[in-house]
Amino acid sequence: FHHWGLDLDSKAAVDKMHRLLTARKAELEMQQVLEARFQHGAYSFYFSDRDNNWWEFQYLPASKLEHVFTGDAV
């Protein structure tokens, strides 16, 4: 599904953003905040804002990120 993605610098940063958005879900009028997990080679979670736009915060290890730009097998 279509979403906007934001890369973070660590798994801990993803967890921190998840805690922050979960705690402020009502205040920010978030529709959904899904659980963080490993998927498509990254650690991430999705959330939807009050206008039902989907977003993703993710941490992609450097070795995986290099593959995106080089096309080399990981």
Coordinates of N, CA and C in Angstrom, one line a residue:
F1 N 0.8 -1.2 0.0 CA 0.0 0.0 0.0 C 0.9 1.2 0.0
H2 N 0.3 2.3 -0.5 CA 1.1 3.6 -0.6 C 1.3 4.2 0.8
H3 N 2.6 4.6 1.1 CA 2.9 5.2 2.3 C 4.1 6.1 2.2
W4 N 4.3 7.0 3.1 CA 5.5 7.8 3.2 C 6.5 7.2 4.2
G5 N 7.7 7.0 3.8 CA 8.7 6.4 4.7 C 9.7 7.3 5.2
L6 N 10.1 7.1 6.5 CA 11.1 7.9 7.1 C 12.2 7.0 7.7
D7 N 13.4 7.2 7.3 CA 14.5 6.3 7.8 C 15.1 6.9 9.1
L8 N 15.3 6.0 10.1 CA 15.9 6.4 11.3 C 17.2 5.7 11.5
D9 N 18.0 6.2 12.4 CA 19.4 5.7 12.5 C 19.6 4.4 13.3
S10 N 18.6 3.9 14.0 CA 18.7 2.7 14.8 C 17.4 2.1 15.1
K11 N 17.5 0.8 15.5 CA 16.3 0.1 16.0 C 15.7 0.8 17.2
A12 N 16.6 1.3 18.1 CA 16.2 2.0 19.3 C 15.4 3.3 18.9
A13 N 15.8 3.9 17.9 CA 15.1 5.2 17.4 C 13.7 4.8 16.9
V14 N 13.5 3.7 16.3 CA 12.2 3.2 15.8 C 11.4 2.9 17.1
D15 N 11.9 2.2 18.0 CA 11.1 1.9 19.3 C 10.8 3.2 20.0
K16 N 11.7 4.2 20.0 CA 11.4 5.5 20.7 C 10.2 6.2 20.0
M17 N 10.2 6.2 18.7 CA 9.1 6.9 17.9 C 7.8 6.1 18.1
H18 N 7.9 4.8 18.2 CA 6.7 4.0 18.4 C 6.1 4.4 19.8
R19 N 6.9 4.4 20.8 CA 6.4 4.8 22.2 C 5.8 6.2 22.2
L20 N 6.5 7.1 21.5 CA 6.0 8.5 21.5 C 4.6 8.6 20.8
L21 N 4.5 8.0 19.6 CA 3.3 8.1 18.8 C 2.1 7.3 19.5
T22 N 2.5 6.2 20.2 CA 1.5 5.4 20.9 C 0.9 6.2 22.1
A23 N 1.8 6.9 22.8 CA 1.4 7.7 23.9 C 0.6 8.9 23.6
R24 N 0.9 9.5 22.4 CA 0.2 10.7 22.0 C -0.8 10.5 20.8
K25 N -1.2 9.2 20.7 CA -2.1 8.9 19.6 C -3.4 9.7 19.6
A26 N -4.1 9.8 20.7 CA -5.3 10.6 20.8 C -5.1 12.1 20.6
E27 N -4.0 12.6 21.2 CA -3.7 14.0 21.1 C -3.4 14.4 19.6
L28 N -2.7 13.5 18.9 CA -2.3 13.8 17.5 C -3.4 13.3 16.5
E29 N -4.5 12.8 17.0 CA -5.6 12.3 16.2 C -5.1 11.2 15.2
M30 N -4.2 10.3 15.7 CA -3.8 9.2 14.8 C -4.9 8.2 14.7
Q31 N -5.0 7.7 13.5 CA -6.0 6.6 13.3 C -5.5 5.3 13.8
Q32 N -4.3 4.9 13.4 CA -3.7 3.6 13.8 C -2.2 3.8 14.0
V33 N -1.7 3.0 15.0 CA -0.3 2.9 15.2 C 0.0 1.4 15.3
L34 N 0.5 0.8 14.2 CA 0.8 -0.7 14.2 C 2.0 -1.0 15.0
E35 N 2.1 -2.3 15.4 CA 3.3 -2.7 16.2 C 4.6 -2.7 15.3
A36 N 5.7 -2.4 16.0 CA 7.0 -2.5 15.3 C 7.4 -3.9 15.1
R37 N 8.0 -4.2 14.0 CA 8.5 -5.6 13.7 C 9.5 -5.5 12.6
F38 N 10.2 -6.7 12.4 CA 11.1 -6.8 11.2 C 10.2 -7.3 10.0
Q39 N 10.4 -6.5 8.9 CA 9.7 -6.9 7.7 C 10.4 -6.2 6.5
H40 N 10.3 -6.8 5.4 CA 11.0 -6.4 4.1 C 12.5 -6.0 4.4
G41 N 13.2 -6.7 5.2 CA 14.6 -6.4 5.5 C 14.9 -5.2 6.4
A42 N 13.8 -4.7 7.0 CA 14.0 -3.5 7.9 C 13.2 -3.7 9.2
Y43 N 13.5 -3.0 10.2 CA 12.8 -2.9 11.5 C 11.9 -1.7 11.4
S44 N 10.6 -1.8 11.5 CA 9.7 -0.6 11.2 C 8.4 -0.8 11.8
F45 N 7.6 0.3 11.7 CA 6.2 0.2 12.0 C 5.5 1.3 11.2
Y46 N 4.2 1.0 10.9 CA 3.4 1.9 10.1 C 2.4 2.6 11.1
F47 N 2.0 3.8 10.6 CA 0.9 4.5 11.4 C 0.2 5.4 10.4
S48 N -1.1 5.7 10.7 CA -1.9 6.6 9.8 C -2.3 7.8 10.6
D49 N -2.2 8.9 9.9 CA -2.5 10.2 10.6 C -4.0 10.5 10.5
R50 N -4.4 11.6 11.0 CA -5.8 12.0 11.1 C -6.5 12.1 9.7
D51 N -5.7 12.2 8.7 CA -6.3 12.3 7.3 C -6.2 10.9 6.6
N52 N -5.8 9.9 7.3 CA -5.6 8.5 6.8 C -4.5 8.4 5.8
N53 N -3.5 9.2 5.9 CA -2.2 9.1 5.2 C -1.4 8.1 6.0
W54 N -0.8 7.1 5.3 CA 0.0 6.1 6.0 C 1.5 6.5 5.9
W55 N 2.2 6.3 7.0 CA 3.6 6.6 7.2 C 4.3 5.3 7.8
E56 N 5.6 5.3 7.6 CA 6.4 4.3 8.1 C 7.7 4.9 8.7
F57 N 8.1 4.5 9.9 CA 9.4 4.8 10.5 C 10.1 3.5 10.4
Q58 N 11.3 3.5 9.8 CA 12.1 2.3 9.7 C 13.6 2.5 9.9
Y59 N 14.2 1.4 10.4 CA 15.6 1.3 10.4 C 16.1 0.2 9.5
L60 N 16.9 0.6 8.5 CA 17.4 -0.3 7.5 C 18.9 -0.4 7.7
P61 N 19.4 -1.6 8.2 CA 20.9 -1.7 8.4 C 21.7 -1.3 7.1
A62 N 22.8 -0.8 7.3 CA 23.7 -0.3 6.2 C 23.8 -1.3 5.1
S63 N 24.0 -2.6 5.4 CA 24.2 -3.6 4.4 C 23.0 -3.7 3.5
K64 N 21.8 -3.6 4.1 CA 20.6 -3.6 3.3 C 20.4 -2.4 2.5
L65 N 20.7 -1.2 3.1 CA 20.6 0.0 2.4 C 21.5 0.1 1.1
E66 N 22.7 -0.4 1.2 CA 23.6 -0.5 0.1 C 23.0 -1.3 -1.0
H67 N 22.3 -2.4 -0.7 CA 21.7 -3.3 -1.7 C 20.6 -2.5 -2.5
V68 N 19.9 -1.6 -1.9 CA 18.9 -0.8 -2.5 C 19.5 0.0 -3.7
F69 N 20.7 0.5 -3.5 CA 21.3 1.4 -4.5 C 22.2 0.6 -5.5
T70 N 22.7 -0.5 -5.1 CA 23.6 -1.2 -6.0 C 23.0 -2.4 -6.7
G71 N 21.9 -2.9 -6.1 CA 21.3 -4.1 -6.7 C 22.0 -5.4 -6.4
D72 N 23.1 -5.3 -5.7 CA 23.8 -6.5 -5.3 C 23.1 -7.4 -4.4
A73 N 23.2 -8.7 -4.5 CA 22.6 -9.6 -3.5 C 23.2 -9.4 -2.1
V74 N 22.3 -9.5 -1.2 CA 22.8 -9.3 0.2 C 22.9 -10.7 0.9

